[in-house]
Amino acid sequence: MATKQNGSVIKSFEILGLITHERPEISASVVAEELALTQSTAHRFLTTLTSLGVLASYRRGAYCLGPRVEELGRMEQDTNPLSSVVRPVIRSASDDLNESVMACRFSTAGPICMAVAASHRPFNVDIKVGTILPLHSTAQGKIWLSAQPRKDRFARLGAYTLSKHTKTTLHSVEALHDELDAIRDQGFAVNRAENEPNLGAVAVPVRSVDYEVVLTISAFGMINRFDESFVETAVQRLQQAAQAISARFL
């Protein structure tokens, strides 16, 4: 018998999920409307989370993320056993490739950056830990989608908007499925300026002992450097990194 989940904890995290880069502050009215709560219940959740330091209020009736969240974020990076394995591996891969390398884990919202090793180039693409990447227009997202059976992909993409971020973004479901089949067969994915103009990436899966995709490792940088020769070199080096992570932790 499954353990019953705590509804108040779930609701608290749903409230935190309402805060985004586009909406850094929320109010009791926003919480009540979007989560179908009464004003009094929404206010009680907000004041409780504020008293714990999870939220902070610097303007009357407005709430943003509090210092406790930042503290927990730093602690997660310092103490997460998987992160401690991943960071030196991607640092080494970044140094070898002279490009930035990131590791992503998966969530229902899309791949989440869990660690980044920036290249030593004068200018780098700035990806922050915690950034959620689109599924259909990034190499990392395509790796995860390619590992799913076609029927599961259709179910997932049916509720997903294939936004056309650039002129090279695939926004046809059938065309995307064909590419995902090819990615599954070849074992890597390439992003050729599909999510951001002039930016490219190549990603490979990190698999568990059960052969499930649990992470991605990817190199990313300016698209003009991601020619076929570099992609081939990057795939080989990233696959070595993926194997090292699997051997040490998974």
PDB file of C-alpha atoms in Angstrom:
ATOM      1  CA  MET A   1       0.000   0.000   0.000  1.00  0.00           C
ATOM      2  CA  ALA A   2       1.419   3.368  -1.044  1.00  0.00           C
ATOM      3  CA  THR A   3       2.210   5.887   1.676  1.00  0.00           C
ATOM      4  CA  LYS A   4      -0.272   8.746   1.660  1.00  0.00           C
ATOM      5  CA  GLN A   5       1.289  12.057   0.672  1.00  0.00           C
ATOM      6  CA  ASN A   6       1.029  15.196   2.784  1.00  0.00           C
ATOM      7  CA  GLY A   7      -1.260  17.651   1.013  1.00  0.00           C
ATOM      8  CA  SER A   8       0.062  20.732   2.815  1.00  0.00           C
ATOM      9  CA  VAL A   9       3.626  19.980   1.751  1.00  0.00           C
ATOM     10  CA  ILE A  10       2.506  19.476  -1.846  1.00  0.00           C
ATOM     11  CA  LYS A  11       0.550  22.739  -1.764  1.00  0.00           C
ATOM     12  CA  SER A  12       3.543  24.612  -0.338  1.00  0.00           C
ATOM     13  CA  PHE A  13       5.706  23.507  -3.245  1.00  0.00           C
ATOM     14  CA  GLU A  14       2.953  24.392  -5.710  1.00  0.00           C
ATOM     15  CA  ILE A  15       3.021  27.902  -4.232  1.00  0.00           C
ATOM     16  CA  LEU A  16       6.796  28.107  -4.637  1.00  0.00           C
ATOM     17  CA  GLY A  17       6.350  26.945  -8.228  1.00  0.00           C
ATOM     18  CA  LEU A  18       4.280  30.050  -8.972  1.00  0.00           C
ATOM     19  CA  ILE A  19       7.432  32.172  -8.623  1.00  0.00           C
ATOM     20  CA  THR A  20       9.344  32.469 -11.896  1.00  0.00           C
ATOM     21  CA  HIS A  21      11.887  34.764 -13.543  1.00  0.00           C
ATOM     22  CA  GLU A  22       8.976  36.487 -15.262  1.00  0.00           C
ATOM     23  CA  ARG A  23       7.004  36.730 -11.992  1.00  0.00           C
ATOM     24  CA  PRO A  24       9.471  37.043  -9.092  1.00  0.00           C
ATOM     25  CA  GLU A  25       6.763  38.054  -6.613  1.00  0.00           C
ATOM     26  CA  ILE A  26       3.349  36.575  -5.839  1.00  0.00           C
ATOM     27  CA  SER A  27       0.404  37.642  -3.704  1.00  0.00           C
ATOM     28  CA  ALA A  28      -2.389  35.923  -1.820  1.00  0.00           C
ATOM     29  CA  SER A  29      -4.717  36.783  -4.709  1.00  0.00           C
ATOM     30  CA  VAL A  30      -2.428  35.051  -7.228  1.00  0.00           C
ATOM     31  CA  VAL A  31      -2.104  31.958  -5.039  1.00  0.00           C
ATOM     32  CA  ALA A  32      -5.843  31.805  -4.377  1.00  0.00           C
ATOM     33  CA  GLU A  33      -6.753  32.152  -8.052  1.00  0.00           C
ATOM     34  CA  GLU A  34      -4.171  29.780  -9.549  1.00  0.00           C
ATOM     35  CA  LEU A  35      -4.383  27.063  -6.890  1.00  0.00           C
ATOM     36  CA  ALA A  36      -8.127  27.308  -6.192  1.00  0.00           C
ATOM     37  CA  LEU A  37      -7.727  28.333  -2.541  1.00  0.00           C
ATOM     38  CA  THR A  38      -9.605  30.837  -0.435  1.00  0.00           C
ATOM     39  CA  GLN A  39      -7.878  34.154   0.247  1.00  0.00           C
ATOM     40  CA  SER A  40      -7.502  33.292   3.927  1.00  0.00           C
ATOM     41  CA  THR A  41      -5.942  29.892   3.207  1.00  0.00           C
ATOM     42  CA  ALA A  42      -3.564  31.396   0.643  1.00  0.00           C
ATOM     43  CA  HIS A  43      -2.531  34.089   3.119  1.00  0.00           C
ATOM     44  CA  ARG A  44      -1.938  31.496   5.841  1.00  0.00           C
ATOM     45  CA  PHE A  45       0.368  29.479   3.574  1.00  0.00           C
ATOM     46  CA  LEU A  46       2.290  32.606   2.570  1.00  0.00           C
ATOM     47  CA  THR A  47       2.784  33.865   6.126  1.00  0.00           C
ATOM     48  CA  THR A  48       3.859  30.407   7.323  1.00  0.00           C
ATOM     49  CA  LEU A  49       6.420  30.051   4.525  1.00  0.00           C
ATOM     50  CA  THR A  50       7.667  33.566   5.284  1.00  0.00           C
ATOM     51  CA  SER A  51       8.106  32.766   8.980  1.00  0.00           C
ATOM     52  CA  LEU A  52      10.303  29.811   7.942  1.00  0.00           C
ATOM     53  CA  GLY A  53      12.462  31.970   5.672  1.00  0.00           C
ATOM     54  CA  VAL A  54      11.346  30.100   2.556  1.00  0.00           C
ATOM     55  CA  LEU A  55       9.578  33.242   1.353  1.00  0.00           C
ATOM     56  CA  ALA A  56      10.334  36.889   2.077  1.00  0.00           C
ATOM     57  CA  SER A  57       8.153  39.983   1.883  1.00  0.00           C
ATOM     58  CA  TYR A  58       9.734  43.359   1.198  1.00  0.00           C
ATOM     59  CA  ARG A  59       6.562  45.056  -0.026  1.00  0.00           C
ATOM     60  CA  ARG A  60       3.129  44.836   1.548  1.00  0.00           C
ATOM     61  CA  GLY A  61       1.245  41.851   0.146  1.00  0.00           C
ATOM     62  CA  ALA A  62       4.096  40.732  -2.161  1.00  0.00           C
ATOM     63  CA  TYR A  63       6.176  37.601  -1.555  1.00  0.00           C
ATOM     64  CA  CYS A  64       9.405  36.406  -3.181  1.00  0.00           C
ATOM     65  CA  LEU A  65      11.804  33.543  -2.517  1.00  0.00           C
ATOM     66  CA  GLY A  66      13.515  33.874   0.843  1.00  0.00           C
ATOM     67  CA  PRO A  67      17.069  33.343   2.119  1.00  0.00           C
ATOM     68  CA  ARG A  68      16.367  29.779   3.240  1.00  0.00           C
ATOM     69  CA  VAL A  69      15.878  28.723  -0.392  1.00  0.00           C
ATOM     70  CA  GLU A  70      19.263  30.145  -1.381  1.00  0.00           C
ATOM     71  CA  GLU A  71      20.876  28.436   1.603  1.00  0.00           C
ATOM     72  CA  LEU A  72      19.334  25.086   0.679  1.00  0.00           C
ATOM     73  CA  GLY A  73      20.396  25.548  -2.953  1.00  0.00           C
ATOM     74  CA  ARG A  74      24.022  26.080  -1.948  1.00  0.00           C
ATOM     75  CA  MET A  75      23.858  23.129   0.428  1.00  0.00           C
ATOM     76  CA  GLU A  76      22.434  20.892  -2.306  1.00  0.00           C
ATOM     77  CA  GLN A  77      25.347  21.738  -4.601  1.00  0.00           C
ATOM     78  CA  ASP A  78      27.865  21.105  -1.813  1.00  0.00           C
ATOM     79  CA  THR A  79      26.391  17.898  -0.386  1.00  0.00           C
ATOM     80  CA  ASN A  80      24.536  16.136  -3.211  1.00  0.00           C
ATOM     81  CA  PRO A  81      26.580  12.938  -3.732  1.00  0.00           C
ATOM     82  CA  LEU A  82      25.775  12.771  -7.442  1.00  0.00           C
ATOM     83  CA  SER A  83      26.829  16.394  -7.989  1.00  0.00           C
ATOM     84  CA  SER A  84      30.155  15.736  -6.275  1.00  0.00           C
ATOM     85  CA  VAL A  85      30.800  12.940  -8.783  1.00  0.00           C
ATOM     86  CA  VAL A  86      29.573  14.898 -11.805  1.00  0.00           C
ATOM     87  CA  ARG A  87      31.431  18.187 -11.293  1.00  0.00           C
ATOM     88  CA  PRO A  88      35.044  16.946 -11.671  1.00  0.00           C
ATOM     89  CA  VAL A  89      34.056  14.740 -14.616  1.00  0.00           C
ATOM     90  CA  ILE A  90      32.474  17.574 -16.602  1.00  0.00           C
ATOM     91  CA  ARG A  91      35.321  19.918 -15.617  1.00  0.00           C
ATOM     92  CA  SER A  92      37.793  17.528 -17.219  1.00  0.00           C
ATOM     93  CA  ALA A  93      35.634  17.155 -20.335  1.00  0.00           C
ATOM     94  CA  SER A  94      35.305  20.928 -20.650  1.00  0.00           C
ATOM     95  CA  ASP A  95      39.069  21.387 -20.432  1.00  0.00           C
ATOM     96  CA  ASP A  96      39.641  18.723 -23.095  1.00  0.00           C
ATOM     97  CA  LEU A  97      37.035  20.135 -25.498  1.00  0.00           C
ATOM     98  CA  ASN A  98      37.642  23.822 -24.722  1.00  0.00           C
ATOM     99  CA  GLU A  99      33.875  24.294 -24.531  1.00  0.00           C
ATOM    100  CA  SER A 100      31.474  24.601 -21.619  1.00  0.00           C
ATOM    101  CA  VAL A 101      29.919  21.340 -20.423  1.00  0.00           C
ATOM    102  CA  MET A 102      26.778  20.825 -18.363  1.00  0.00           C
ATOM    103  CA  ALA A 103      24.975  17.942 -16.714  1.00  0.00           C
ATOM    104  CA  CYS A 104      21.178  17.851 -16.607  1.00  0.00           C
ATOM    105  CA  ARG A 105      18.729  15.716 -14.690  1.00  0.00           C
ATOM    106  CA  PHE A 106      15.114  15.339 -15.706  1.00  0.00           C
ATOM    107  CA  SER A 107      11.846  16.708 -14.362  1.00  0.00           C
ATOM    108  CA  THR A 108       8.296  16.903 -15.639  1.00  0.00           C
ATOM    109  CA  ALA A 109       9.037  20.472 -16.755  1.00  0.00           C
ATOM    110  CA  GLY A 110      12.103  19.489 -18.784  1.00  0.00           C
ATOM    111  CA  PRO A 111      15.846  18.959 -18.304  1.00  0.00           C
ATOM    112  CA  ILE A 112      17.220  20.866 -15.299  1.00  0.00           C
ATOM    113  CA  CYS A 113      20.848  21.982 -15.242  1.00  0.00           C
ATOM    114  CA  MET A 114      22.457  20.446 -12.137  1.00  0.00           C
ATOM    115  CA  ALA A 115      26.122  21.321 -12.770  1.00  0.00           C
ATOM    116  CA  VAL A 116      28.113  23.466 -15.206  1.00  0.00           C
ATOM    117  CA  ALA A 117      31.803  23.625 -16.059  1.00  0.00           C
ATOM    118  CA  ALA A 118      32.457  26.853 -17.976  1.00  0.00           C
ATOM    119  CA  SER A 119      35.134  26.875 -20.645  1.00  0.00           C
ATOM    120  CA  HIS A 120      38.214  29.069 -20.307  1.00  0.00           C
ATOM    121  CA  ARG A 121      37.295  31.074 -23.389  1.00  0.00           C
ATOM    122  CA  PRO A 122      37.060  34.874 -22.956  1.00  0.00           C
ATOM    123  CA  PHE A 123      33.294  34.794 -23.575  1.00  0.00           C
ATOM    124  CA  ASN A 124      30.962  32.029 -22.401  1.00  0.00           C
ATOM    125  CA  VAL A 125      27.275  31.227 -22.628  1.00  0.00           C
ATOM    126  CA  ASP A 126      25.865  31.779 -19.143  1.00  0.00           C
ATOM    127  CA  ILE A 127      23.765  28.805 -17.983  1.00  0.00           C
ATOM    128  CA  LYS A 128      22.863  28.770 -14.307  1.00  0.00           C
ATOM    129  CA  VAL A 129      22.307  25.702 -12.158  1.00  0.00           C
ATOM    130  CA  GLY A 130      18.557  25.201 -11.862  1.00  0.00           C
ATOM    131  CA  THR A 131      17.783  26.425 -15.390  1.00  0.00           C
ATOM    132  CA  ILE A 132      15.011  24.374 -17.018  1.00  0.00           C
ATOM    133  CA  LEU A 133      15.582  23.712 -20.721  1.00  0.00           C
ATOM    134  CA  PRO A 134      12.906  23.143 -23.387  1.00  0.00           C
ATOM    135  CA  LEU A 135      12.281  19.560 -24.444  1.00  0.00           C
ATOM    136  CA  HIS A 136      11.948  19.901 -28.210  1.00  0.00           C
ATOM    137  CA  SER A 137      14.597  22.493 -29.075  1.00  0.00           C
ATOM    138  CA  THR A 138      17.596  21.402 -26.991  1.00  0.00           C
ATOM    139  CA  ALA A 139      19.970  18.474 -27.350  1.00  0.00           C
ATOM    140  CA  GLN A 140      19.409  17.626 -23.689  1.00  0.00           C
ATOM    141  CA  GLY A 141      15.626  17.490 -24.050  1.00  0.00           C
ATOM    142  CA  LYS A 142      15.806  15.431 -27.226  1.00  0.00           C
ATOM    143  CA  ILE A 143      17.969  12.810 -25.504  1.00  0.00           C
ATOM    144  CA  TRP A 144      15.264  12.317 -22.896  1.00  0.00           C
ATOM    145  CA  LEU A 145      12.424  12.265 -25.433  1.00  0.00           C
ATOM    146  CA  SER A 146      14.294   9.834 -27.684  1.00  0.00           C
ATOM    147  CA  ALA A 147      14.466   7.321 -24.832  1.00  0.00           C
ATOM    148  CA  GLN A 148      10.659   7.211 -24.583  1.00  0.00           C
ATOM    149  CA  PRO A 149       8.481   4.866 -26.667  1.00  0.00           C
ATOM    150  CA  ARG A 150       6.673   6.673 -29.483  1.00  0.00           C
ATOM    151  CA  LYS A 151       3.265   6.394 -27.822  1.00  0.00           C
ATOM    152  CA  ASP A 152       4.626   7.970 -24.639  1.00  0.00           C
ATOM    153  CA  ARG A 153       6.237  10.747 -26.665  1.00  0.00           C
ATOM    154  CA  PHE A 154       2.910  11.508 -28.343  1.00  0.00           C
ATOM    155  CA  ALA A 155       1.200  11.661 -24.957  1.00  0.00           C
ATOM    156  CA  ARG A 156       3.905  13.955 -23.589  1.00  0.00           C
ATOM    157  CA  LEU A 157       4.093  16.240 -26.613  1.00  0.00           C
ATOM    158  CA  GLY A 158       0.318  16.389 -26.933  1.00  0.00           C
ATOM    159  CA  ALA A 159       0.206  18.763 -23.965  1.00  0.00           C
ATOM    160  CA  TYR A 160       3.387  20.588 -24.959  1.00  0.00           C
ATOM    161  CA  THR A 161       3.716  23.637 -27.197  1.00  0.00           C
ATOM    162  CA  LEU A 162       6.441  23.223 -29.817  1.00  0.00           C
ATOM    163  CA  SER A 163       7.463  26.871 -29.731  1.00  0.00           C
ATOM    164  CA  LYS A 164       9.524  28.010 -32.717  1.00  0.00           C
ATOM    165  CA  HIS A 165      12.438  29.731 -30.968  1.00  0.00           C
ATOM    166  CA  THR A 166      14.563  30.179 -34.108  1.00  0.00           C
ATOM    167  CA  LYS A 167      14.264  29.505 -37.829  1.00  0.00           C
ATOM    168  CA  THR A 168      15.850  26.058 -37.346  1.00  0.00           C
ATOM    169  CA  THR A 169      13.516  24.893 -34.546  1.00  0.00           C
ATOM    170  CA  LEU A 170      11.491  21.809 -35.431  1.00  0.00           C
ATOM    171  CA  HIS A 171       7.835  22.533 -34.696  1.00  0.00           C
ATOM    172  CA  SER A 172       6.243  19.598 -36.510  1.00  0.00           C
ATOM    173  CA  VAL A 173       5.502  16.648 -34.226  1.00  0.00           C
ATOM    174  CA  GLU A 174       6.125  14.104 -36.993  1.00  0.00           C
ATOM    175  CA  ALA A 175       9.450  15.686 -37.994  1.00  0.00           C
ATOM    176  CA  LEU A 176      10.488  15.749 -34.350  1.00  0.00           C
ATOM    177  CA  HIS A 177       9.592  12.071 -33.907  1.00  0.00           C
ATOM    178  CA  ASP A 178      11.725  11.158 -36.931  1.00  0.00           C
ATOM    179  CA  GLU A 179      14.690  13.029 -35.468  1.00  0.00           C
ATOM    180  CA  LEU A 180      14.150  11.429 -32.057  1.00  0.00           C
ATOM    181  CA  ASP A 181      14.210   7.962 -33.639  1.00  0.00           C
ATOM    182  CA  ALA A 182      17.560   8.826 -35.258  1.00  0.00           C
ATOM    183  CA  ILE A 183      18.912  10.159 -31.950  1.00  0.00           C
ATOM    184  CA  ARG A 184      17.902   6.958 -30.174  1.00  0.00           C
ATOM    185  CA  ASP A 185      19.744   4.876 -32.778  1.00  0.00           C
ATOM    186  CA  GLN A 186      22.929   6.985 -32.928  1.00  0.00           C
ATOM    187  CA  GLY A 187      23.196   7.648 -29.185  1.00  0.00           C
ATOM    188  CA  PHE A 188      23.635  11.428 -29.220  1.00  0.00           C
ATOM    189  CA  ALA A 189      21.739  14.621 -30.048  1.00  0.00           C
ATOM    190  CA  VAL A 190      22.851  17.868 -31.663  1.00  0.00           C
ATOM    191  CA  ASN A 191      21.271  21.294 -31.308  1.00  0.00           C
ATOM    192  CA  ARG A 192      22.115  23.561 -34.242  1.00  0.00           C
ATOM    193  CA  ALA A 193      20.871  26.962 -33.075  1.00  0.00           C
ATOM    194  CA  GLU A 194      17.368  25.567 -32.505  1.00  0.00           C
ATOM    195  CA  ASN A 195      16.855  27.102 -29.076  1.00  0.00           C
ATOM    196  CA  GLU A 196      19.024  30.226 -29.229  1.00  0.00           C
ATOM    197  CA  PRO A 197      20.428  31.891 -32.362  1.00  0.00           C
ATOM    198  CA  ASN A 198      24.134  31.192 -32.892  1.00  0.00           C
ATOM    199  CA  LEU A 199      24.347  28.628 -30.071  1.00  0.00           C
ATOM    200  CA  GLY A 200      25.003  24.930 -30.561  1.00  0.00           C
ATOM    201  CA  ALA A 201      25.198  21.878 -28.339  1.00  0.00           C
ATOM    202  CA  VAL A 202      25.831  18.149 -28.444  1.00  0.00           C
ATOM    203  CA  ALA A 203      24.498  15.825 -25.731  1.00  0.00           C
ATOM    204  CA  VAL A 204      24.799  12.170 -24.757  1.00  0.00           C
ATOM    205  CA  PRO A 205      22.843  10.135 -22.197  1.00  0.00           C
ATOM    206  CA  VAL A 206      24.100   8.892 -18.849  1.00  0.00           C
ATOM    207  CA  ARG A 207      22.486   5.525 -18.156  1.00  0.00           C
ATOM    208  CA  SER A 208      21.813   3.554 -15.008  1.00  0.00           C
ATOM    209  CA  VAL A 209      22.626  -0.127 -14.553  1.00  0.00           C
ATOM    210  CA  ASP A 210      19.087  -0.773 -15.859  1.00  0.00           C
ATOM    211  CA  TYR A 211      19.989   1.173 -19.021  1.00  0.00           C
ATOM    212  CA  GLU A 212      17.575   3.975 -18.166  1.00  0.00           C
ATOM    213  CA  VAL A 213      18.557   7.532 -19.106  1.00  0.00           C
ATOM    214  CA  VAL A 214      19.017   9.378 -15.821  1.00  0.00           C
ATOM    215  CA  LEU A 215      21.190  12.356 -16.838  1.00  0.00           C
ATOM    216  CA  THR A 216      22.588  14.060 -19.902  1.00  0.00           C
ATOM    217  CA  ILE A 217      26.090  15.414 -20.426  1.00  0.00           C
ATOM    218  CA  SER A 218      26.426  18.110 -23.075  1.00  0.00           C
ATOM    219  CA  ALA A 219      28.950  20.517 -24.552  1.00  0.00           C
ATOM    220  CA  PHE A 220      27.633  23.897 -25.684  1.00  0.00           C
ATOM    221  CA  GLY A 221      28.949  27.087 -27.259  1.00  0.00           C
ATOM    222  CA  MET A 222      28.927  29.186 -30.416  1.00  0.00           C
ATOM    223  CA  ILE A 223      27.419  27.293 -33.348  1.00  0.00           C
ATOM    224  CA  ASN A 224      30.260  28.141 -35.749  1.00  0.00           C
ATOM    225  CA  ARG A 225      32.575  25.892 -33.686  1.00  0.00           C
ATOM    226  CA  PHE A 226      30.187  22.908 -33.770  1.00  0.00           C
ATOM    227  CA  ASP A 227      31.108  21.470 -37.164  1.00  0.00           C
ATOM    228  CA  GLU A 228      30.962  17.744 -37.951  1.00  0.00           C
ATOM    229  CA  SER A 229      34.560  17.185 -36.868  1.00  0.00           C
ATOM    230  CA  PHE A 230      34.007  18.794 -33.475  1.00  0.00           C
ATOM    231  CA  VAL A 231      30.701  16.981 -32.948  1.00  0.00           C
ATOM    232  CA  GLU A 232      32.424  13.643 -33.557  1.00  0.00           C
ATOM    233  CA  THR A 233      35.199  14.522 -31.092  1.00  0.00           C
ATOM    234  CA  ALA A 234      32.728  15.851 -28.530  1.00  0.00           C
ATOM    235  CA  VAL A 235      30.506  12.762 -28.696  1.00  0.00           C
ATOM    236  CA  GLN A 236      33.463  10.485 -27.972  1.00  0.00           C
ATOM    237  CA  ARG A 237      34.675  12.620 -25.052  1.00  0.00           C
ATOM    238  CA  LEU A 238      31.197  13.084 -23.585  1.00  0.00           C
ATOM    239  CA  GLN A 239      30.488   9.365 -23.805  1.00  0.00           C
ATOM    240  CA  GLN A 240      33.670   8.752 -21.811  1.00  0.00           C
ATOM    241  CA  ALA A 241      32.409  11.230 -19.217  1.00  0.00           C
ATOM    242  CA  ALA A 242      28.998   9.537 -19.119  1.00  0.00           C
ATOM    243  CA  GLN A 243      30.594   6.143 -18.591  1.00  0.00           C
ATOM    244  CA  ALA A 244      32.758   7.538 -15.786  1.00  0.00           C
ATOM    245  CA  ILE A 245      29.707   8.913 -13.973  1.00  0.00           C
ATOM    246  CA  SER A 246      27.788   5.662 -14.403  1.00  0.00           C
ATOM    247  CA  ALA A 247      30.723   3.610 -13.125  1.00  0.00           C
ATOM    248  CA  ARG A 248      31.237   5.789 -10.049  1.00  0.00           C
ATOM    249  CA  PHE A 249      27.683   6.389  -8.960  1.00  0.00           C
ATOM    250  CA  LEU A 250      24.961   4.683 -10.984  1.00  0.00           C
TER     251      LEU A 250
END
